[in-house]
Short mmCIF file of C-alpha atoms (C1' of nucleotides) in Angstrom, two decimals:
data_model
loop_
_atom_site.label_atom_id
_atom_site.label_comp_id
_atom_site.label_asym_id
_atom_site.label_seq_id
_atom_site.Cartn_x
_atom_site.Cartn_y
_atom_site.Cartn_z
CA MET Q 1 164.55 35.17 238.37
CA PRO Q 2 163.86 32.07 236.31
CA GLY Q 3 165.75 29.15 237.69
CA LEU Q 4 162.37 27.52 237.52
CA THR Q 5 161.81 23.99 236.36
CA GLN Q 6 159.26 23.27 233.70
CA ARG Q 7 156.92 21.93 236.36
CA GLN Q 8 157.05 25.06 238.48
CA LEU Q 9 156.44 27.16 235.42
CA LYS Q 10 153.35 25.23 234.51
CA ALA Q 11 152.07 25.42 238.08
CA GLN Q 12 152.55 29.16 238.10
CA GLU Q 13 150.64 29.44 234.88
CA THR Q 14 147.78 27.41 236.29
CA LYS Q 15 147.67 29.61 239.36
CA LYS Q 16 147.53 32.72 237.26
CA ARG Q 17 144.77 31.29 235.10
CA ILE Q 18 142.70 30.51 238.18
CA LEU Q 19 143.38 33.91 239.69
CA ASP Q 20 142.47 35.88 236.59
CA THR Q 21 139.32 33.87 236.00
CA ALA Q 22 138.23 34.23 239.60
CA LEU Q 23 138.78 37.98 239.76
CA ALA Q 24 136.94 38.44 236.48
CA LEU Q 25 133.99 36.42 237.75
CA PHE Q 26 133.93 38.20 241.11
CA GLY Q 27 133.90 41.49 239.25
CA GLU Q 28 130.99 40.35 237.12
CA LYS Q 29 128.76 38.65 239.63
CA GLY Q 30 130.02 39.49 243.10
CA PHE Q 31 131.94 37.23 245.46
CA ASP Q 32 129.03 35.21 246.86
CA HIS Q 33 127.55 34.45 243.49
CA VAL Q 34 130.60 32.74 242.14
CA THR Q 35 131.30 29.13 243.07
CA VAL Q 36 134.67 27.46 243.16
CA ASP Q 37 133.37 24.90 240.67
CA GLU Q 38 132.52 27.71 238.32
CA ILE Q 39 136.01 29.13 238.62
CA THR Q 40 137.70 25.82 237.97
CA ALA Q 41 135.41 25.00 235.06
CA LYS Q 42 135.99 28.35 233.35
CA SER Q 43 139.71 28.26 233.95
CA GLU Q 44 139.86 24.64 232.75
CA THR Q 45 141.50 23.34 235.86
CA SER Q 46 140.15 21.32 238.77
CA LYS Q 47 139.10 21.71 242.34
CA GLY Q 48 142.24 19.95 243.43
CA ALA Q 49 144.36 22.45 241.54
CA PHE Q 50 142.44 25.33 243.06
CA TYR Q 51 143.11 24.17 246.59
CA VAL Q 52 146.74 23.49 245.87
CA HIS Q 53 147.22 27.13 245.00
CA PHE Q 54 144.78 28.79 247.38
CA ASN Q 55 143.76 27.84 250.88
CA SER Q 56 140.21 29.05 250.43
CA LYS Q 57 137.95 31.03 248.19
CA TYR Q 58 138.78 34.10 250.25
CA ASP Q 59 142.45 33.54 249.69
CA ILE Q 60 142.20 34.74 246.13
CA PHE Q 61 142.25 38.22 247.55
CA LEU Q 62 145.58 37.93 249.25
CA GLU Q 63 147.11 38.42 245.83
CA LYS Q 64 145.05 41.49 245.21
CA PHE Q 65 146.10 42.95 248.53
CA LYS Q 66 149.72 42.93 247.66
CA GLU Q 67 148.87 45.99 245.61
CA ILE Q 68 148.08 47.85 248.78
CA ASP Q 69 151.71 48.06 249.68
CA GLU Q 70 152.34 49.96 246.47
CA PHE Q 71 149.70 52.43 247.54
CA TYR Q 72 151.46 53.05 250.85
CA ALA Q 73 154.82 53.37 249.16
CA ASP Q 74 153.41 55.95 246.74
CA PHE Q 75 151.75 57.81 249.56
CA MET Q 76 154.91 57.95 251.60
CA GLU Q 77 156.85 59.42 248.68
CA THR Q 78 154.40 62.10 247.73
CA LEU Q 79 153.79 63.22 251.31
CA PRO Q 80 155.03 66.82 251.80
CA LYS Q 81 157.74 66.90 254.47
CA GLU Q 82 156.73 70.25 255.89
CA MET Q 83 153.11 69.30 256.52
CA LYS Q 84 151.87 69.21 260.13
CA SER Q 85 151.49 65.71 261.55
CA TYR Q 86 147.71 65.87 261.88
CA GLY Q 87 147.52 67.11 258.32
CA LYS Q 88 149.48 64.06 257.30
CA ILE Q 89 147.18 61.70 259.18
CA SER Q 90 144.14 63.39 257.79
CA LEU Q 91 145.51 63.10 254.28
CA LEU Q 92 146.41 59.47 254.82
CA VAL Q 93 142.91 58.60 255.93
CA LYS Q 94 141.39 60.40 252.99
CA SER Q 95 143.71 58.82 250.41
CA GLN Q 96 143.25 55.41 251.94
CA MET Q 97 139.48 55.67 251.75
CA VAL Q 98 139.52 56.89 248.18
CA TYR Q 99 141.86 54.08 247.25
CA LEU Q 100 139.82 51.36 248.94
CA ARG Q 101 136.57 52.65 247.54
CA ASP Q 102 137.77 53.02 243.97
CA SER Q 103 140.43 50.39 243.55
CA LEU Q 104 139.28 47.52 245.72
CA GLY Q 105 135.59 48.20 246.09
CA LYS Q 106 133.02 47.47 248.73
CA ASP Q 107 132.37 43.83 247.93
CA LEU Q 108 136.01 42.86 248.04
CA LEU Q 109 136.57 44.67 251.27
CA ARG Q 110 133.56 43.00 252.81
CA THR Q 111 135.07 39.59 252.24
CA VAL Q 112 138.19 40.77 254.06
CA TYR Q 113 136.23 41.98 257.04
CA VAL Q 114 134.26 38.76 257.14
CA SER Q 115 137.15 36.40 256.72
CA ALA Q 116 139.23 38.18 259.33
CA LEU Q 117 136.62 37.06 261.84
CA ILE Q 118 136.52 33.45 260.74
CA PRO Q 119 138.98 31.22 262.57
CA ASN Q 120 141.64 29.41 260.54
CA LYS Q 121 141.55 31.84 257.69
CA SER Q 122 144.75 33.50 256.64
CA ASP Q 123 145.25 36.74 258.38
CA TYR Q 124 144.64 39.38 255.75
CA PHE Q 125 144.72 42.24 258.15
CA SER Q 126 148.25 41.69 259.26
CA ASN Q 127 149.23 41.62 255.60
CA MET Q 128 147.13 44.60 254.78
CA GLU Q 129 147.86 46.71 257.78
CA ARG Q 130 151.43 46.04 258.75
CA GLN Q 131 152.56 48.81 256.42
CA LEU Q 132 149.78 51.13 257.49
CA TYR Q 133 150.67 50.61 261.10
CA LYS Q 134 154.31 51.50 260.48
CA LEU Q 135 153.36 54.56 258.50
CA VAL Q 136 151.01 55.94 261.15
CA TYR Q 137 153.46 55.15 263.92
CA LYS Q 138 156.15 57.14 262.18
CA ILE Q 139 153.91 60.17 261.66
CA VAL Q 140 152.73 60.10 265.27
CA GLU Q 141 156.22 59.72 266.66
CA GLU Q 142 157.51 62.63 264.59
CA GLY Q 143 154.47 64.65 265.57
CA GLN Q 144 155.19 64.17 269.23
CA ILE Q 145 158.83 65.12 268.79
CA ALA Q 146 157.79 68.23 266.87
CA GLY Q 147 155.45 69.09 269.76
CA GLU Q 148 152.33 68.90 267.64
CA ILE Q 149 150.80 65.89 269.35
CA LYS Q 150 150.14 65.40 273.05
CA GLU Q 151 152.46 63.01 274.77
CA ASP Q 152 150.11 61.52 277.34
CA ARG Q 153 149.70 58.47 275.13
CA SER Q 154 152.45 56.39 273.58
CA PRO Q 155 152.86 56.36 269.80
CA GLY Q 156 151.78 52.72 269.84
CA GLU Q 157 148.54 53.52 271.61
CA LEU Q 158 147.78 56.43 269.34
CA THR Q 159 148.52 54.35 266.28
CA MET Q 160 146.05 51.78 267.52
CA VAL Q 161 143.41 54.44 268.09
CA ILE Q 162 143.90 55.94 264.64
CA THR Q 163 143.90 52.67 262.74
CA ARG Q 164 140.89 51.54 264.76
CA CYS Q 165 139.07 54.61 263.49
CA MET Q 166 139.73 53.46 259.99
CA ARG Q 167 138.58 49.93 260.65
CA GLY Q 168 135.45 51.22 262.37
CA THR Q 169 134.64 53.46 259.45
CA LEU Q 170 135.28 50.73 256.91
CA TYR Q 171 133.10 48.34 258.89
CA ASP Q 172 130.29 50.86 258.99
CA TRP Q 173 130.64 51.36 255.25
CA GLN Q 174 129.53 47.76 254.91
CA LEU Q 175 126.78 48.16 257.45
CA PHE Q 176 124.97 51.22 256.19
CA ASP Q 177 123.58 52.11 252.81
CA HIS Q 178 124.25 55.54 251.32
CA PHE Q 179 127.40 55.85 253.39
CA ASP Q 180 129.98 58.29 252.07
CA LEU Q 181 133.18 56.51 253.00
CA VAL Q 182 135.53 59.40 252.35
CA LEU Q 183 133.40 61.97 254.13
CA GLU Q 184 132.77 59.75 257.15
CA GLY Q 185 136.43 58.85 257.37
CA GLU Q 186 137.33 62.52 257.48
CA LYS Q 187 134.73 63.37 260.10
CA PHE Q 188 135.80 60.56 262.35
CA ILE Q 189 139.52 61.18 262.18
CA GLN Q 190 138.88 64.89 262.68
CA ALA Q 191 137.18 64.18 265.99
CA ILE Q 192 140.11 62.11 267.15
CA LEU Q 193 142.69 64.61 265.97
CA GLU Q 194 141.07 67.40 267.91
CA GLY Q 195 141.47 65.26 271.00
CA ILE Q 196 145.11 64.42 270.56
CA GLN Q 197 146.71 67.52 269.15
CA LYS Q 198 148.31 70.05 271.41
CA GLU Q 199 146.60 73.39 271.86
CA ILE Q 200 148.36 76.22 270.12
CA MET K 1 98.44 35.49 278.00
CA PRO K 2 97.32 31.92 277.30
CA GLY K 3 94.56 31.94 274.77
CA LEU K 4 96.88 29.55 273.04
CA THR K 5 95.70 26.40 271.41
CA GLN K 6 97.42 23.14 272.19
CA ARG K 7 99.10 23.32 268.81
CA GLN K 8 100.61 26.75 269.40
CA LEU K 9 101.73 25.62 272.80
CA LYS K 10 103.51 22.62 271.40
CA ALA K 11 105.17 24.71 268.72
CA GLN K 12 106.39 27.13 271.34
CA GLU K 13 107.73 24.26 273.37
CA THR K 14 109.58 22.88 270.37
CA LYS K 15 111.13 26.27 269.72
CA LYS K 16 112.25 26.54 273.31
CA ARG K 17 113.72 23.05 273.26
CA ILE K 18 115.71 23.88 270.12
CA LEU K 19 116.83 27.20 271.55
CA ASP K 20 117.99 25.78 274.87
CA THR K 21 119.79 22.88 273.25
CA ALA K 22 121.49 25.16 270.77
CA LEU K 23 122.67 27.66 273.34
CA ALA K 24 123.94 24.87 275.56
CA LEU K 25 125.88 23.33 272.68
CA PHE K 26 127.27 26.68 271.55
CA GLY K 27 128.43 27.27 275.09
CA GLU K 28 130.13 23.91 275.20
CA LYS K 29 131.79 23.73 271.82
CA GLY K 30 131.60 27.16 270.25
CA PHE K 31 129.33 28.31 267.46
CA ASP K 32 131.25 26.90 264.50
CA HIS K 33 131.65 23.48 266.02
CA VAL K 34 127.98 22.84 266.40
CA THR K 35 125.94 21.70 263.42
CA VAL K 36 122.25 22.19 262.90
CA ASP K 37 121.87 18.43 262.61
CA GLU K 38 123.47 18.06 266.00
CA ILE K 39 121.05 20.55 267.51
CA THR K 40 118.01 18.89 266.02
CA ALA K 41 119.20 15.43 267.02
CA LYS K 42 119.86 16.41 270.61
CA SER K 43 116.63 18.37 270.93
CA GLU K 44 114.76 15.48 269.31
CA THR K 45 113.25 17.60 266.58
CA SER K 46 114.07 17.89 262.89
CA LYS K 47 115.76 20.18 260.47
CA GLY K 48 112.44 21.32 259.13
CA ALA K 49 111.28 22.29 262.60
CA PHE K 50 114.49 24.19 263.17
CA TYR K 51 114.01 26.30 260.06
CA VAL K 52 110.39 26.96 260.82
CA HIS K 53 111.36 28.58 264.06
CA PHE K 54 114.64 30.20 263.04
CA ASN K 55 115.69 31.69 259.74
CA SER K 56 119.26 30.56 260.11
CA LYS K 57 121.77 29.17 262.53
CA TYR K 58 122.74 32.74 263.38
CA ASP K 59 119.17 33.60 264.15
CA ILE K 60 119.32 31.69 267.41
CA PHE K 61 121.05 34.72 268.81
CA LEU K 62 118.29 37.16 268.08
CA GLU K 63 116.55 35.71 271.11
CA LYS K 64 119.60 36.20 273.24
CA PHE K 65 119.91 39.79 272.14
CA LYS K 66 116.56 40.74 273.43
CA GLU K 67 118.28 40.74 276.80
CA ILE K 68 120.38 43.67 275.70
CA ASP K 69 117.45 46.01 275.92
CA GLU K 70 117.13 45.16 279.59
CA PHE K 71 120.73 46.17 280.04
CA TYR K 72 120.09 49.56 278.51
CA ALA K 73 116.97 50.06 280.56
CA ASP K 74 118.86 49.25 283.76
CA PHE K 75 121.68 51.54 282.76
CA MET K 76 119.36 54.42 282.05
CA GLU K 77 117.74 54.09 285.46
CA THR K 78 120.89 53.88 287.52
CA LEU K 79 122.60 56.74 285.69
CA PRO K 80 123.18 59.68 288.08
CA LYS K 81 121.36 62.75 286.79
CA GLU K 82 123.98 65.21 287.93
CA MET K 83 126.87 63.54 286.15
CA LYS K 84 128.61 65.45 283.33
CA SER K 85 127.67 64.26 279.86
CA TYR K 86 131.13 62.93 279.00
CA GLY K 87 131.16 61.08 282.31
CA LYS K 88 127.91 59.48 281.27
CA ILE K 89 129.24 58.45 277.89
CA SER K 90 132.39 57.12 279.43
CA LEU K 91 130.38 55.11 281.95
CA LEU K 92 128.10 53.81 279.22
CA VAL K 93 131.01 52.55 277.16
CA LYS K 94 132.56 50.88 280.17
CA SER K 95 129.34 49.20 281.31
CA GLN K 96 128.55 48.11 277.81
CA MET K 97 131.93 46.47 277.37
CA VAL K 98 131.74 44.70 280.71
CA TYR K 99 128.28 43.48 279.86
CA LEU K 100 129.20 42.21 276.41
CA ARG K 101 132.36 40.54 277.63
CA ASP K 102 130.79 38.82 280.61
CA SER K 103 127.22 38.17 279.59
CA LEU K 104 127.37 37.55 275.89
CA GLY K 105 130.97 36.59 275.37
CA LYS K 106 133.42 36.89 272.53
CA ASP K 107 132.24 33.96 270.44
CA LEU K 108 128.65 35.08 270.40
CA LEU K 109 129.56 38.61 269.51
CA ARG K 110 131.75 37.39 266.71
CA THR K 111 128.83 35.71 265.05
CA VAL K 112 126.94 38.99 265.19
CA TYR K 113 129.77 40.89 263.58
CA VAL K 114 130.12 38.26 260.90
CA SER K 115 126.46 37.87 260.12
CA ALA K 116 125.91 41.61 259.95
CA LEU K 117 128.21 41.57 256.92
CA ILE K 118 126.50 38.68 255.17
CA PRO K 119 123.71 39.72 252.82
CA ASN K 120 120.19 38.42 253.49
CA LYS K 121 120.78 37.81 257.16
CA SER K 122 118.49 39.45 259.64
CA ASP K 123 119.80 42.75 260.78
CA TYR K 124 120.98 42.18 264.33
CA PHE K 125 122.63 45.51 264.65
CA SER K 126 119.51 47.49 264.18
CA ASN K 127 117.93 45.35 266.89
CA MET K 128 120.93 45.58 269.10
CA GLU K 129 121.79 49.19 268.60
CA ARG K 130 118.55 51.04 268.18
CA GLN K 131 118.33 51.52 271.94
CA LEU K 132 122.00 52.35 272.25
CA TYR K 133 121.68 54.95 269.55
CA LYS K 134 118.78 56.62 271.30
CA LEU K 135 120.57 56.60 274.61
CA VAL K 136 123.74 58.18 273.27
CA TYR K 137 121.77 60.73 271.28
CA LYS K 138 119.95 61.83 274.39
CA ILE K 139 123.14 62.23 276.41
CA VAL K 140 124.84 64.17 273.62
CA GLU K 141 121.88 66.45 273.07
CA GLU K 142 121.63 67.25 276.78
CA GLY K 143 125.38 67.76 276.90
CA GLN K 144 125.24 70.33 274.15
CA ILE K 145 122.40 72.16 275.83
CA ALA K 146 124.30 72.17 279.11
CA GLY K 147 127.30 73.64 277.27
CA GLU K 148 129.53 70.67 277.99
CA ILE K 149 129.88 69.46 274.43
CA LYS K 150 130.94 71.46 271.39
CA GLU K 151 128.18 72.32 269.00
CA ASP K 152 130.09 72.21 265.73
CA ARG K 153 128.68 68.76 265.05
CA SER K 154 125.05 67.70 265.23
CA PRO K 155 123.96 65.24 267.92
CA GLY K 156 123.31 62.70 265.16
CA GLU K 157 126.85 62.98 263.85
CA LEU K 158 128.35 62.74 267.30
CA THR K 159 126.20 59.73 268.13
CA MET K 160 127.48 58.06 265.00
CA VAL K 161 131.09 58.81 265.95
CA ILE K 162 130.64 57.49 269.46
CA THR K 163 128.85 54.30 268.51
CA ARG K 164 131.38 53.74 265.76
CA CYS K 165 134.08 53.83 268.42
CA MET K 166 132.32 51.03 270.17
CA ARG K 167 131.91 48.97 267.04
CA GLY K 168 135.54 49.53 266.13
CA THR K 169 136.69 48.43 269.55
CA LEU K 170 134.45 45.38 269.55
CA TYR K 171 135.67 44.43 266.12
CA ASP K 172 139.28 44.72 267.24
CA TRP K 173 138.47 42.57 270.24
CA GLN K 174 137.80 39.79 267.77
CA LEU K 175 140.89 40.57 265.76
CA PHE K 176 143.57 40.65 268.40
CA ASP K 177 144.53 38.21 271.11
CA HIS K 178 145.16 39.43 274.63
CA PHE K 179 142.93 42.41 274.03
CA ASP K 180 141.47 44.03 277.13
CA LEU K 181 138.06 45.07 275.88
CA VAL K 182 137.15 47.30 278.78
CA LEU K 183 140.48 49.07 278.91
CA GLU K 184 140.64 49.61 275.17
CA GLY K 185 137.09 50.85 275.08
CA GLU K 186 137.91 53.42 277.72
CA LYS K 187 141.07 54.60 275.99
CA PHE K 188 139.33 55.00 272.68
CA ILE K 189 136.31 56.88 273.96
CA GLN K 190 138.59 59.06 276.04
CA ALA K 191 140.44 60.20 272.95
CA ILE K 192 137.17 61.10 271.27
CA LEU K 193 135.77 62.86 274.30
CA GLU K 194 138.80 65.08 274.59
CA GLY K 195 138.10 66.18 271.04
CA ILE K 196 134.45 66.97 271.46
CA GLN K 197 134.14 68.45 274.90
CA LYS K 198 134.27 72.18 275.41
CA GLU K 199 137.34 73.64 277.08
CA ILE K 200 136.74 74.83 280.60
"C1'" DA X 1 168.34 4.88 230.83
"C1'" DA X 2 165.95 2.49 234.44
"C1'" DA X 3 164.24 3.04 238.87
"C1'" DT X 4 162.60 5.97 242.32
"C1'" DT X 5 160.84 10.05 244.23
"C1'" DT X 6 158.19 14.28 244.09
"C1'" DC X 7 154.48 17.03 243.23
"C1'" DA X 8 150.83 19.29 240.43
"C1'" DA X 9 146.42 17.96 238.95
"C1'" DA X 10 142.17 15.47 238.91
"C1'" DG X 11 137.70 14.59 240.46
"C1'" DA X 12 134.96 11.67 243.53
"C1'" DC X 13 133.73 12.27 248.18
"C1'" DT X 14 132.42 14.52 252.74
"C1'" DA X 15 130.30 17.84 255.66
"C1'" DC X 16 127.04 20.98 256.49
"C1'" DA X 17 123.55 24.91 255.88
"C1'" DG X 18 119.45 25.52 254.05
"C1'" DT X 19 114.93 23.94 250.96
"C1'" DC X 20 110.80 21.59 249.90
"C1'" DA X 21 107.09 18.49 249.20
"C1'" DA X 22 104.66 15.24 251.72
"C1'" DA X 23 102.88 13.34 256.17
"C1'" DA X 24 101.10 13.86 260.75
"C1'" DA X 25 98.73 16.25 264.30
"C1'" DC X 26 95.42 19.33 265.39
"C1'" DC X 27 91.37 22.51 264.82
"C1'" DG X 28 86.76 24.10 264.00
"C1'" DT X 29 82.26 23.09 261.95
"C1'" DG X 30 77.98 20.52 260.27
"C1'" DC O 1 82.23 12.36 265.46
"C1'" DA O 2 83.58 12.66 260.76
"C1'" DC O 3 85.61 15.60 257.45
"C1'" DG O 4 87.98 19.45 255.22
"C1'" DG O 5 91.20 22.73 256.17
"C1'" DT O 6 95.33 24.45 258.67
"C1'" DT O 7 99.70 24.34 260.98
"C1'" DT O 8 103.61 21.78 262.58
"C1'" DT O 9 106.88 18.31 261.72
"C1'" DT O 10 109.57 15.25 259.00
"C1'" DG O 11 113.55 13.81 256.48
"C1'" DA O 12 115.12 13.30 251.84
"C1'" DC O 13 117.24 16.48 248.73
"C1'" DT O 14 120.21 20.44 246.94
"C1'" DG O 15 124.11 23.44 246.63
"C1'" DT O 16 128.63 24.48 247.69
"C1'" DA O 17 133.15 24.79 250.26
"C1'" DG O 18 136.67 22.11 251.23
"C1'" DT O 19 139.21 17.13 251.67
"C1'" DC O 20 141.35 12.99 250.25
"C1'" DT O 21 143.01 9.42 247.51
"C1'" DT O 22 144.68 8.44 243.06
"C1'" DT O 23 147.14 9.39 238.71
"C1'" DG O 24 150.70 10.55 235.69
"C1'" DA O 25 154.30 13.35 234.26
"C1'" DA O 26 158.46 15.63 235.41
"C1'" DA O 27 162.63 15.58 238.30
"C1'" DT O 28 166.24 13.12 240.59
"C1'" DT O 29 169.01 9.30 241.79
"C1'" DT O 30 171.33 5.01 240.77
#
DNA sequence: AAATTTCAAAGACTACAGTCAAAAACCGTG
DNA sequence: CACGGTTTTTGACTGTAGTCTTTGAAATTT
């Protein structure tokens, strides 16, 4: 790996210092109560340095979201082969919700859902969901071949419907207080699954 | 109505001038490309006046959203009594999407979906959706009584699922380019309806 | 090893939403 | 109609994200 010049090494170190400081501060005080100036002061860098390494305050999270791919990889591995396709989808939704709730947290996720709607911001969703999309597509496709899922909709369409369920639930998590993310996720996906699975 | 003093009248006039100017500018250049200073300059008022009449830049829309209740009222009236409950829901979703697309527009709706996620902003959704919620609840409840809709979920739960579909679809409208709101809304609600309606 | 180029880092500066204390316009009452 | 109180209006001010020009040290070329 390291064919890095001294300069690149130093830059990388600066980036890491900013990142760690920022995440620590966000954890302490919440995203909106931390200013960029505060981050640069505490990390002993400068505003200029911050914006060399990150395109915006939101961008800090892109790094964090790389972890999500590990989650999907893990999930894929531990998924029992013999499970029915709707069982797999149901399990995926549940695991995803538990993961997002416990490992990323509501505040972090909120910033994603906000920034995805703001023009000119990096596109977190495509980063975050490309893997998810593939995973669901695969399950649906296999489910249709195995005759467990109706074939009146294409795998692409069904994937869209299923992932939209997740986004809708995650959005509502932000909207409502006392919202049980995992429970609501299950209820919602259950309703969809009943509509798309073949009768026995 | 007018037991208004000259002062109250003038204030009302100022508010209207700000509102009209703002909406015109938003229409021209899009929400993010209009500044509050620009609005106050063009409406020949001041920043102070603006913030007396509106709590934030987003708040301008609250006024616009009052129109939504008229839409629901109209819908309720023109809804054929003899229609099946899932036909009603399907029609509601379709009309709603057409209305939001054509009368409010994507940009305006985006600001709602953003501001709903930002703490301390007025709660547009509860304004916007209280009527919707009631309407759906009523249809679902009647559907269950008429034996058209499964009774394994409460009307409240089903209402939540159905309105969440709408929110999910509207959110995705913002997210993806070349997204046919009406078509996608129909597809999504269709999938849900197949899951919740009783077999014949 | 001197000259030139590159690029991270610095921090002053801009743009803009939102605040606030003071002024102006208006109202009712003696 | 003058005066004390009330509401509207004003614009200077604040806070913060993000930009831009400048600086200096490391890398590269001669």
